[in-house]
PDB file of C-alpha atoms in Angstrom:
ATOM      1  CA  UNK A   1      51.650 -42.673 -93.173  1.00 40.00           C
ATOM      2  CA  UNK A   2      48.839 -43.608 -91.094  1.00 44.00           C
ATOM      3  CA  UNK A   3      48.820 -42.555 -87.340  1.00 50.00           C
ATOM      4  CA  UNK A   4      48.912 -45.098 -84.582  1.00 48.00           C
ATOM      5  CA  UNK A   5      45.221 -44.637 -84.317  1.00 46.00           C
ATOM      6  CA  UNK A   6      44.537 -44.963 -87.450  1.00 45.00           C
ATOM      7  CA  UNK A   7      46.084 -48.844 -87.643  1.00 43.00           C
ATOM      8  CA  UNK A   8      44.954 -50.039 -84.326  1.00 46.00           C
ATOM      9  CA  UNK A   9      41.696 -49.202 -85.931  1.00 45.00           C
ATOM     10  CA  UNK A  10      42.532 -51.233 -89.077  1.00 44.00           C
ATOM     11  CA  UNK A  11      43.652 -53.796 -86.522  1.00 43.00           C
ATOM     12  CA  UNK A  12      40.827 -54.765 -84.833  1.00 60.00           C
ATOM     13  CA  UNK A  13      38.012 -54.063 -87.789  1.00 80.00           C
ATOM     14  CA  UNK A  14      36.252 -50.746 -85.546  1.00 92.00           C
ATOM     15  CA  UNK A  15      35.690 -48.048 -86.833  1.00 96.00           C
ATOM     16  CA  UNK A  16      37.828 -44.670 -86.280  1.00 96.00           C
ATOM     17  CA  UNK A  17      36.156 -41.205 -84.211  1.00 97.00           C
ATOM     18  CA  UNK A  18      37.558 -38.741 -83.552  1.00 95.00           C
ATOM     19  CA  UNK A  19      36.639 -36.966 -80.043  1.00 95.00           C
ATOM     20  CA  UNK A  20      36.394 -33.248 -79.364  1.00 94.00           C
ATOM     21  CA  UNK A  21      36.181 -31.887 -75.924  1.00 93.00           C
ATOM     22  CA  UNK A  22      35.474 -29.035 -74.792  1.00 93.00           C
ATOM     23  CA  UNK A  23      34.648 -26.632 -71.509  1.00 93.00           C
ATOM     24  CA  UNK A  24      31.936 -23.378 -71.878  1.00 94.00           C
ATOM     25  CA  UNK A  25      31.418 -23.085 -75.548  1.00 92.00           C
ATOM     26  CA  UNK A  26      28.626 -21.466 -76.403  1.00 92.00           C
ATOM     27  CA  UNK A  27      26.410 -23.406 -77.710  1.00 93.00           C
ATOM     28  CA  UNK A  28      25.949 -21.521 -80.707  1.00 91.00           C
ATOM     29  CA  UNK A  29      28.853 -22.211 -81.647  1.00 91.00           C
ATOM     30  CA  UNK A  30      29.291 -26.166 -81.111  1.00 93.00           C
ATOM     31  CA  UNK A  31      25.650 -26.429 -83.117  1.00 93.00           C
ATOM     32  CA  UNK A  32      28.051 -24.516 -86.021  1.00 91.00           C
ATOM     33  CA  UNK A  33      30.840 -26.824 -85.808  1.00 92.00           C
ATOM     34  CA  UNK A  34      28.506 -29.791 -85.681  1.00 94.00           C
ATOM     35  CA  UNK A  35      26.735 -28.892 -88.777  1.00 93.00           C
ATOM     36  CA  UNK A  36      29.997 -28.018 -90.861  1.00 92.00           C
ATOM     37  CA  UNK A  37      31.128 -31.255 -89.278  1.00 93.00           C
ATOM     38  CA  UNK A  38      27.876 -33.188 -90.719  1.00 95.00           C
ATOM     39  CA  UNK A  39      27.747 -31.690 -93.922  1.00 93.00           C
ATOM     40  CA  UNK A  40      31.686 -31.306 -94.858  1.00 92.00           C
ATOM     41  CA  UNK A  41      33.605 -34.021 -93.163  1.00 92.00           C
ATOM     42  CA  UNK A  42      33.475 -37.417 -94.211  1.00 94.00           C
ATOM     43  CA  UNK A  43      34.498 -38.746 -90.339  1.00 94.00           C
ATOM     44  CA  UNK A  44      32.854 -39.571 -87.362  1.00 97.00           C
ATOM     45  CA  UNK A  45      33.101 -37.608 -84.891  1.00 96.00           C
ATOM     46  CA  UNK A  46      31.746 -37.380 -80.611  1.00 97.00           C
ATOM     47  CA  UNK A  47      31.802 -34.176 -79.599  1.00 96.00           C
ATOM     48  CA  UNK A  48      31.863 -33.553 -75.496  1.00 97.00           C
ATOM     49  CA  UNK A  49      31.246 -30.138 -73.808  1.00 96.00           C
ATOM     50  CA  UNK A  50      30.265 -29.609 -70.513  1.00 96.00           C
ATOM     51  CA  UNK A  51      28.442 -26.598 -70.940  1.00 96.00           C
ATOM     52  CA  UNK A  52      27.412 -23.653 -72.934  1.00 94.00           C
ATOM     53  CA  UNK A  53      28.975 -19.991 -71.493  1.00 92.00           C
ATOM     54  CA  UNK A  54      25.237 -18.805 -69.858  1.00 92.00           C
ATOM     55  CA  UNK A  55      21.837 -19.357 -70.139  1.00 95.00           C
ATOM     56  CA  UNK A  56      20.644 -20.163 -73.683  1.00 96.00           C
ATOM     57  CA  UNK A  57      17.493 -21.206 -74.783  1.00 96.00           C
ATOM     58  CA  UNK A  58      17.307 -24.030 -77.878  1.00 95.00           C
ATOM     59  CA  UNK A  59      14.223 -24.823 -80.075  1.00 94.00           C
ATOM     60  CA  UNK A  60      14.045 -27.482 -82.532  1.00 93.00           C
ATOM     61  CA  UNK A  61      14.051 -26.669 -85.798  1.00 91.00           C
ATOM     62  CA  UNK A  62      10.233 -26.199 -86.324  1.00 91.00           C
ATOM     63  CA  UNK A  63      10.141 -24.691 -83.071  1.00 91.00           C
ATOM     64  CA  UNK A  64       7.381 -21.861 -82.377  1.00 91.00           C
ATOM     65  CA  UNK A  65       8.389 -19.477 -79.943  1.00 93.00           C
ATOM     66  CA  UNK A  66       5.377 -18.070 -79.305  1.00 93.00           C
ATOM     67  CA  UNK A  67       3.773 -21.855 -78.764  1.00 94.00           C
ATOM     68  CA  UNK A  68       7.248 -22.553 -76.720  1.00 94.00           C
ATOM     69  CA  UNK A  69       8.375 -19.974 -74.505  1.00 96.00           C
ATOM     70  CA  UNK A  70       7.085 -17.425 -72.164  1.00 96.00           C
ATOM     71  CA  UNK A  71       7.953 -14.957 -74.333  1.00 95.00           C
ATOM     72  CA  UNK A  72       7.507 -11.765 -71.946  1.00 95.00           C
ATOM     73  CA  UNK A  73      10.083 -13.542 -69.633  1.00 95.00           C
ATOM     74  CA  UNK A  74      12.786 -14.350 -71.796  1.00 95.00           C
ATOM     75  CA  UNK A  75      12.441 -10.685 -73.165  1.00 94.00           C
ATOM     76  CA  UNK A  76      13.036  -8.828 -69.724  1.00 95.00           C
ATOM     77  CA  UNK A  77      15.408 -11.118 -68.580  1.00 95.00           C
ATOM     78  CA  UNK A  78      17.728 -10.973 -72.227  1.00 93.00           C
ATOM     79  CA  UNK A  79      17.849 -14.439 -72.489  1.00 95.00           C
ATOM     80  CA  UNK A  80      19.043 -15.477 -75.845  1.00 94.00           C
ATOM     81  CA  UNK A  81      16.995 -18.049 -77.807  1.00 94.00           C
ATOM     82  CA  UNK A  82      18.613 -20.246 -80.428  1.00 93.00           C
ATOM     83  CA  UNK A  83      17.087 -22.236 -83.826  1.00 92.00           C
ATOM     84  CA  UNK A  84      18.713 -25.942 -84.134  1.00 93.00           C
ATOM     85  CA  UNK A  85      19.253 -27.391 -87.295  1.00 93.00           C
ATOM     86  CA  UNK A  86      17.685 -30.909 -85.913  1.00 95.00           C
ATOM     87  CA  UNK A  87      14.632 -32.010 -84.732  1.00 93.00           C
ATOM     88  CA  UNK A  88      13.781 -32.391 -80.832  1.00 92.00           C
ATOM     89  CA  UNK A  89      11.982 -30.210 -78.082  1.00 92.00           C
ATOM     90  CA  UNK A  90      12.966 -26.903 -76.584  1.00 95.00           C
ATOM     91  CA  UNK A  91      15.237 -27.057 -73.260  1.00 95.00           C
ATOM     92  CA  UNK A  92      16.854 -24.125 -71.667  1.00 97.00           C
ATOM     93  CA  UNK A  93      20.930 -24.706 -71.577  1.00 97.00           C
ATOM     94  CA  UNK A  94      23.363 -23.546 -69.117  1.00 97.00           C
ATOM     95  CA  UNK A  95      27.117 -23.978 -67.629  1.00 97.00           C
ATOM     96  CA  UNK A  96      25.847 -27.031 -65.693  1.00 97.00           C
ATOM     97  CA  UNK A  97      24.598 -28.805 -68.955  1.00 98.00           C
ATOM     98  CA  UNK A  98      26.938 -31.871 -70.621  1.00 98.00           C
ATOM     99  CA  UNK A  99      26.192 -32.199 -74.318  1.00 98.00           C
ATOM    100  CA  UNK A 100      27.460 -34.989 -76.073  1.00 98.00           C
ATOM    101  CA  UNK A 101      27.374 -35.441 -79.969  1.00 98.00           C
ATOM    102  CA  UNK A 102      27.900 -38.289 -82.538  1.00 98.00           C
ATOM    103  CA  UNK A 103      27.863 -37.467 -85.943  1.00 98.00           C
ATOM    104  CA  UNK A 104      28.712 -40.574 -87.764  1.00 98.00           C
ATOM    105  CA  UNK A 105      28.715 -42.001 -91.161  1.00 98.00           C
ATOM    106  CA  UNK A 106      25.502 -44.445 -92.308  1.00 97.00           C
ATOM    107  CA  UNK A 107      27.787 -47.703 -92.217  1.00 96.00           C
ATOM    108  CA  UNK A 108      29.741 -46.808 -89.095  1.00 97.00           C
ATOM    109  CA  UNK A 109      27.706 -48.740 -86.722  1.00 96.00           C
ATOM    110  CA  UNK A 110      27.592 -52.580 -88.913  1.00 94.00           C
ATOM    111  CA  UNK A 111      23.817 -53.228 -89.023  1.00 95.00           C
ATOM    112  CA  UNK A 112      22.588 -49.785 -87.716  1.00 97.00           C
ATOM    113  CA  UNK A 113      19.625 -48.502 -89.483  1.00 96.00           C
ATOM    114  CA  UNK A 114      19.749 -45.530 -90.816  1.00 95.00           C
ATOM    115  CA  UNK A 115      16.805 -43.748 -89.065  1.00 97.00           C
ATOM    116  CA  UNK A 116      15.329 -42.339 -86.061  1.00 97.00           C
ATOM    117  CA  UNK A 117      14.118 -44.987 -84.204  1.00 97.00           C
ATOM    118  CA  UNK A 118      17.214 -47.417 -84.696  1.00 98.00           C
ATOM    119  CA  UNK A 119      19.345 -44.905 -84.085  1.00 98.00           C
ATOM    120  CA  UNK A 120      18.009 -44.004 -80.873  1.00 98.00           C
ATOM    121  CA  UNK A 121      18.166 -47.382 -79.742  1.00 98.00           C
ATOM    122  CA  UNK A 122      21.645 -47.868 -80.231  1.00 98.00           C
ATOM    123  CA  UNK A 123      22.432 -44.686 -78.233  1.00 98.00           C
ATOM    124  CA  UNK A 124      20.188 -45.673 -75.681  1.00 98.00           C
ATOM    125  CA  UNK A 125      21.923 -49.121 -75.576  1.00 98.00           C
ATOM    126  CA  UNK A 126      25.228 -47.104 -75.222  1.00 98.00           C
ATOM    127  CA  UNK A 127      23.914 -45.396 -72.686  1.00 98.00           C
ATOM    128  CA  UNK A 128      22.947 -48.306 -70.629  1.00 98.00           C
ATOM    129  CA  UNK A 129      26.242 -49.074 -70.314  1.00 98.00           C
ATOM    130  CA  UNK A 130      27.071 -46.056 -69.156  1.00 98.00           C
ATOM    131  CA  UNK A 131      24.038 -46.486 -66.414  1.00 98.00           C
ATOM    132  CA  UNK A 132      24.688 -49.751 -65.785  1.00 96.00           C
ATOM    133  CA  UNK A 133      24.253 -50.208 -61.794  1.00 94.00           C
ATOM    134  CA  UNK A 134      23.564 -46.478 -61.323  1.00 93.00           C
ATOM    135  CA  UNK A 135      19.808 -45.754 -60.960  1.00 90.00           C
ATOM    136  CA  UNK A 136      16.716 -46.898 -63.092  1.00 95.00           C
ATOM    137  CA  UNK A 137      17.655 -45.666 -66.025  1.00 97.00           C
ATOM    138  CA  UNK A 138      16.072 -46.647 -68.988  1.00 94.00           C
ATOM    139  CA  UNK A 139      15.490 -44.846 -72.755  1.00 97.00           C
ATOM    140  CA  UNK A 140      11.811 -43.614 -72.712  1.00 96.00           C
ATOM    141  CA  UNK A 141       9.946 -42.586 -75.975  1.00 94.00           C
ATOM    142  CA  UNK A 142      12.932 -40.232 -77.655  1.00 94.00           C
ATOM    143  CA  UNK A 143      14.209 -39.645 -73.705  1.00 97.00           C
ATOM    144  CA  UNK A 144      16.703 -40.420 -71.004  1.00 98.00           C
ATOM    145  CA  UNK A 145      15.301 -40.925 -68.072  1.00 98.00           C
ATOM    146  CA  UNK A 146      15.791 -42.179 -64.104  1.00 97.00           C
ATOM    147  CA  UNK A 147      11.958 -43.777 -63.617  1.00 96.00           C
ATOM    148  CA  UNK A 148      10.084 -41.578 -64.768  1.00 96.00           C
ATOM    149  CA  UNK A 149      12.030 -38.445 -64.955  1.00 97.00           C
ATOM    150  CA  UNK A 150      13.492 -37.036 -67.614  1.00 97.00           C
ATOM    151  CA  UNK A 151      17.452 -35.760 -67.619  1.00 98.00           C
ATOM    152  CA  UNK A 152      18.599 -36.172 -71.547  1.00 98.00           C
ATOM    153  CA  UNK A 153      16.683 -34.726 -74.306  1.00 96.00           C
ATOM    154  CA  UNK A 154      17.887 -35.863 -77.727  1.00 97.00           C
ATOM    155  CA  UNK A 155      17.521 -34.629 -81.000  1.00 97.00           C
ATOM    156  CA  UNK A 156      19.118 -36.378 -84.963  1.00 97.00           C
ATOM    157  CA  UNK A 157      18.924 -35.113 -88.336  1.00 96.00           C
ATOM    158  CA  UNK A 158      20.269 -37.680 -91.021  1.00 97.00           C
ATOM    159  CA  UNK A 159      21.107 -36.524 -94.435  1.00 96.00           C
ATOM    160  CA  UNK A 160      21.507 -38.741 -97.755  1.00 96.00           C
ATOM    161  CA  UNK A 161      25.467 -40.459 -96.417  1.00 96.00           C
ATOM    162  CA  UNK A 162      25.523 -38.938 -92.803  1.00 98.00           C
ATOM    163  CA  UNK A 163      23.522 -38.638 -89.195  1.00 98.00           C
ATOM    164  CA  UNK A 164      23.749 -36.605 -86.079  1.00 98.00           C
ATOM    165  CA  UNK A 165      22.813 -37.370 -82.551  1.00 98.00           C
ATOM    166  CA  UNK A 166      22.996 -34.882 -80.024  1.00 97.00           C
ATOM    167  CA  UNK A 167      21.979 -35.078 -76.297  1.00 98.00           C
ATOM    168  CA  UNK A 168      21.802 -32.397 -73.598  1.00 98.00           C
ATOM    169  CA  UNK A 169      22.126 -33.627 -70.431  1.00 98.00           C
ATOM    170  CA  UNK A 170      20.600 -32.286 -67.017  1.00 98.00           C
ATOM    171  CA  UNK A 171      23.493 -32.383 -65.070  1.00 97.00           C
ATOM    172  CA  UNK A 172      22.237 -29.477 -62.998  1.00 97.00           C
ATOM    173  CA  UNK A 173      19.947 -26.870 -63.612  1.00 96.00           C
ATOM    174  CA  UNK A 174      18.519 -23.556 -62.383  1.00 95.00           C
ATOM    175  CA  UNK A 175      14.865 -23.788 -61.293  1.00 96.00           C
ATOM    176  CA  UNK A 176      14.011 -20.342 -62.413  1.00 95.00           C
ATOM    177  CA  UNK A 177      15.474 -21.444 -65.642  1.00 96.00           C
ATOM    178  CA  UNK A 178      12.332 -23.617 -65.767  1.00 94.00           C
ATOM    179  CA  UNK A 179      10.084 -20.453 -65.673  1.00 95.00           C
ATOM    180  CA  UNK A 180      10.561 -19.590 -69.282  1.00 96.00           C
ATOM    181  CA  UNK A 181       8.937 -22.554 -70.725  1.00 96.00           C
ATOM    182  CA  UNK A 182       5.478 -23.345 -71.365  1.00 94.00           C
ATOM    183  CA  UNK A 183       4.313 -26.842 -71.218  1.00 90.00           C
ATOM    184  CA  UNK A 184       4.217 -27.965 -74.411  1.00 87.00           C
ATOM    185  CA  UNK A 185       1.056 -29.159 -76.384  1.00 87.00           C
ATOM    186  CA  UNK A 186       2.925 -32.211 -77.990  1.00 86.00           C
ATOM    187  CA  UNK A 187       4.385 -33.786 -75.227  1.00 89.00           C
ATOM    188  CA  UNK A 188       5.592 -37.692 -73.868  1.00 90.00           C
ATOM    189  CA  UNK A 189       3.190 -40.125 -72.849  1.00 93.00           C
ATOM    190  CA  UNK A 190       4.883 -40.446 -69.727  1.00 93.00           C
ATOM    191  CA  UNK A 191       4.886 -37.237 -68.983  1.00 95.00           C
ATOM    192  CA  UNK A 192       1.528 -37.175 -68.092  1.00 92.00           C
ATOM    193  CA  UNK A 193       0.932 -33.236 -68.040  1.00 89.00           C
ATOM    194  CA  UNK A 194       3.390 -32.774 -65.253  1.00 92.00           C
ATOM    195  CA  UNK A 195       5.365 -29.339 -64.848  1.00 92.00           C
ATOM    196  CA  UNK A 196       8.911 -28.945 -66.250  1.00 91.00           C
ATOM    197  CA  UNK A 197      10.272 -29.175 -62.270  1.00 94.00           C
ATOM    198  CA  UNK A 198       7.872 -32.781 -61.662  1.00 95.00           C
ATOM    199  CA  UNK A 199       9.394 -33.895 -65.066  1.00 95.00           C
ATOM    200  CA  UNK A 200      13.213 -33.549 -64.882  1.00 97.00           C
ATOM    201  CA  UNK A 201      15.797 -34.566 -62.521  1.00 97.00           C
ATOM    202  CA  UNK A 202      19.494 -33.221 -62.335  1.00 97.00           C
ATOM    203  CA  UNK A 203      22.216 -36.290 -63.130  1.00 97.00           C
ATOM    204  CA  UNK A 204      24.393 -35.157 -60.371  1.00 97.00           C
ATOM    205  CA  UNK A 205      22.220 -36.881 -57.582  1.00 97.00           C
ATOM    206  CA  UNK A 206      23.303 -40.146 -59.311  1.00 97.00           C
ATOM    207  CA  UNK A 207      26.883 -39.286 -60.995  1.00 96.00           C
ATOM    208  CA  UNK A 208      29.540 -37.028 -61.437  1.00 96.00           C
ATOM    209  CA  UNK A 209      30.531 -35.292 -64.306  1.00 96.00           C
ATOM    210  CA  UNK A 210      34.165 -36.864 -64.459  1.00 97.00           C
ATOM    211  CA  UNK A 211      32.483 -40.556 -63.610  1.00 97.00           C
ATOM    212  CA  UNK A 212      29.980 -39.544 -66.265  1.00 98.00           C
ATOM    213  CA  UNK A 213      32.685 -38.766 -68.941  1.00 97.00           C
ATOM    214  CA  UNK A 214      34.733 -41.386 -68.510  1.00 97.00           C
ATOM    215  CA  UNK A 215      32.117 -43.925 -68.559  1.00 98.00           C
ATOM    216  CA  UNK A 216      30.937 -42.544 -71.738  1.00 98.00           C
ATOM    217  CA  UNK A 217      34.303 -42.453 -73.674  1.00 97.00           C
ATOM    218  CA  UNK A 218      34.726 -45.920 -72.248  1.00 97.00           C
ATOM    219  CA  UNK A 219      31.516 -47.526 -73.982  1.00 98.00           C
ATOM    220  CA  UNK A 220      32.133 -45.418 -77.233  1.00 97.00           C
ATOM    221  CA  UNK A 221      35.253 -47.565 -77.216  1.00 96.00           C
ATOM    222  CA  UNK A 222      33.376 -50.527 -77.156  1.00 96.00           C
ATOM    223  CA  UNK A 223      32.470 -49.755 -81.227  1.00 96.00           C
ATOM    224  CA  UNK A 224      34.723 -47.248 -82.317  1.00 97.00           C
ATOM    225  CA  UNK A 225      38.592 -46.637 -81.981  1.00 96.00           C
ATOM    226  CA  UNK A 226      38.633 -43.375 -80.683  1.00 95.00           C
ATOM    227  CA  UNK A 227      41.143 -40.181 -81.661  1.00 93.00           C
ATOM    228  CA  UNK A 228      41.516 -37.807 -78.945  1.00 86.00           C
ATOM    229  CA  UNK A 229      42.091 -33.794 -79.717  1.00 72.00           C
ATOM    230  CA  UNK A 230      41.802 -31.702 -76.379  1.00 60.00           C
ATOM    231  CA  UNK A 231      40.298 -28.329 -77.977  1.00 58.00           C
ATOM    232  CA  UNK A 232      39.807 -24.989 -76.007  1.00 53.00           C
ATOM    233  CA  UNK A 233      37.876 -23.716 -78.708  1.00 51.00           C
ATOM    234  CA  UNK A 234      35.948 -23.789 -81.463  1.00 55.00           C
ATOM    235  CA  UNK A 235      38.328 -22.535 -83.756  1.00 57.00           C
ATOM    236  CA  UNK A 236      40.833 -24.959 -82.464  1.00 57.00           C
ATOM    237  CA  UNK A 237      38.493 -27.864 -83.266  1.00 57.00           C
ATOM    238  CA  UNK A 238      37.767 -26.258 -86.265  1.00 60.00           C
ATOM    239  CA  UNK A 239      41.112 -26.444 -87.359  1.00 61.00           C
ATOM    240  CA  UNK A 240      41.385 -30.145 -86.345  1.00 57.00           C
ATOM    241  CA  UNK A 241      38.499 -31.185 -88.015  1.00 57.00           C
ATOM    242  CA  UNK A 242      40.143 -29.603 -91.507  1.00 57.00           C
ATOM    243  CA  UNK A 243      37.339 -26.790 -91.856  1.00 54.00           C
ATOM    244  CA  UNK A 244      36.575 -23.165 -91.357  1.00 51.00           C
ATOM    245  CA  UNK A 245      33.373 -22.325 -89.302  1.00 48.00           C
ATOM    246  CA  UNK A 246      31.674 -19.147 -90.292  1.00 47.00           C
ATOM    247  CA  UNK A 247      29.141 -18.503 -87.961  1.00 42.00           C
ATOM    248  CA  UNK A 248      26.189 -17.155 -89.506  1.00 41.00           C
ATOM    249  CA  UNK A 249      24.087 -14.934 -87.545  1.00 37.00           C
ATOM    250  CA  UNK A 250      21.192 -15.630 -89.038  1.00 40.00           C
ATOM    251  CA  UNK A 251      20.583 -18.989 -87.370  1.00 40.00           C
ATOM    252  CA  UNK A 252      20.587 -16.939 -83.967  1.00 38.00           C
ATOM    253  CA  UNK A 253      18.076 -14.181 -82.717  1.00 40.00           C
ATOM    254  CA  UNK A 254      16.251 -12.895 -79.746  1.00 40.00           C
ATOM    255  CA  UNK A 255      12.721 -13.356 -79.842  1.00 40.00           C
ATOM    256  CA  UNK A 256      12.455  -9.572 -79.818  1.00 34.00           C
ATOM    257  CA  UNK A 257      13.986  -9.570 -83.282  1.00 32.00           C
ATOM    258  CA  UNK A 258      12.244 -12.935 -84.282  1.00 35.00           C
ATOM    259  CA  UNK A 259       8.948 -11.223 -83.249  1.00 32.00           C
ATOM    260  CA  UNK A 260       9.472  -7.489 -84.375  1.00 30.00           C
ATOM    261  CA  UNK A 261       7.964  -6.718 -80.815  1.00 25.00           C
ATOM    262  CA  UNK A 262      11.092  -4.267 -79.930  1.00 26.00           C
TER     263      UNK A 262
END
């Protein structure tokens, strides 16, 4: 028997997602859910958690630490340094940082595209309406910005049926957090060679985290019917989402190990 979410969804024609929220996971381990959740399930899912446990640092997938990250730095201070299975720059995480996820299924959005750029846009369009009347905010190249600085970094991967499209947002930050990344050589137009503190801004100087929140779950509404499961853990969304996550260490290192410089 279907659940009342399930045919208020058939109701009105929108789609169903399910939500998952969460408080401190590490981020580790929400980048493990959110695979198993792209490759096994066959629902769409948004995925909130306002913030990883401590400091973490996340490459994209072709990431090069040495290219990255100031590698002597990260060392002494045992700052752990994590390998994403998408795309997307390197940013240093903490308990002030809001990630939110969609992993949907290619004909979820009716008329979405199935690739980067189109998907981007619709985010960004979501996102507008989660701006709207707060700030300049605009979508710039693949970023979130206020003007011209930078407070959401996003990164996809889209396999043969599915996608993924995971922000991290600035709601605070530490400055010396900053001091473990090198500029990078590929970098936005608009950036304009500027250091990492010039470039960013922290979201709290225009919103709150609730405000935030609830303004985002609000405009997801306005395409999908959502399903709500509170989750203190992975394991608990784990077991709401119908799989097992097996975390496998391999996808996480220090660049000590990474480098064989220990």
């Amino acid at each position: 028997m279907a659940n009342p979410s399930q045919l208020q969804a058939h109701k009105i024609g929108a789609p169903l997602m399910n939500q998952i929220k969460l408080k401190g996971v590490p981020i580790l381990q929400q980048l493990h859910l959110e695979e198993c959740l792209l490759r096994t399930s066959s629902h769409n899912w948004c995925i909130i958690n306002q913030g990883t446990n401590h400091p973490t640092i996340v490459m994209g997938v072709s990431g090069k630490p040495a290219e990255l990250l100031k590698i002597e730095s990260v060392l002494c201070d045992q700052i752990p340094v994590v390998r994403r299975f998408t795309g997307g720059g390197t940013v240093v995480l903490d308990p002030s940082t809001i990630f939110v996820t969609f992993i949907c299924n290619k004909d979820a959005v009716a008329g979405l595209q199935p690739y980067p750029q189109p998907i981007l846009s619709w985010t960004g369009a979501l996102y507008n309406k989660v701006f709207q009347g707060i700030g300049d905010f605009h979508l710039r190249e693949n970023d979130y910005v206020f003007g011209d600085r930078k407070f959401g970094g996003n990164a996809q991967s889209i396999t043969k049926n599915r996608w993924i499209h995971h922000t991290s947002f600035l709601w605070d930050y530490e400055v010396r957090n900053m001091a473990y990344l090198k500029l990078p050589a590929r970098a936005p137009e608009y950036r304009l060679a500027r250091g990492h503190l010039e470039f960013i801004c922290r979201m709290k100087d225009y919103m709150s985290r609730s405000e935030f929140i609830s303004r985002t779950i609000e405009a997801i509404k306005t395409h999908f019917s959502l399903r709500s499961a509170e989750a203190e853990s992975i394991e608990t969304s784990a077991s709401f989402a119908g799989i097992q996550v097996k975390p496998d260490n391999k996808e996480f290192y220090s660049i000590g190990e990474r480098l064989n410089i220990y």
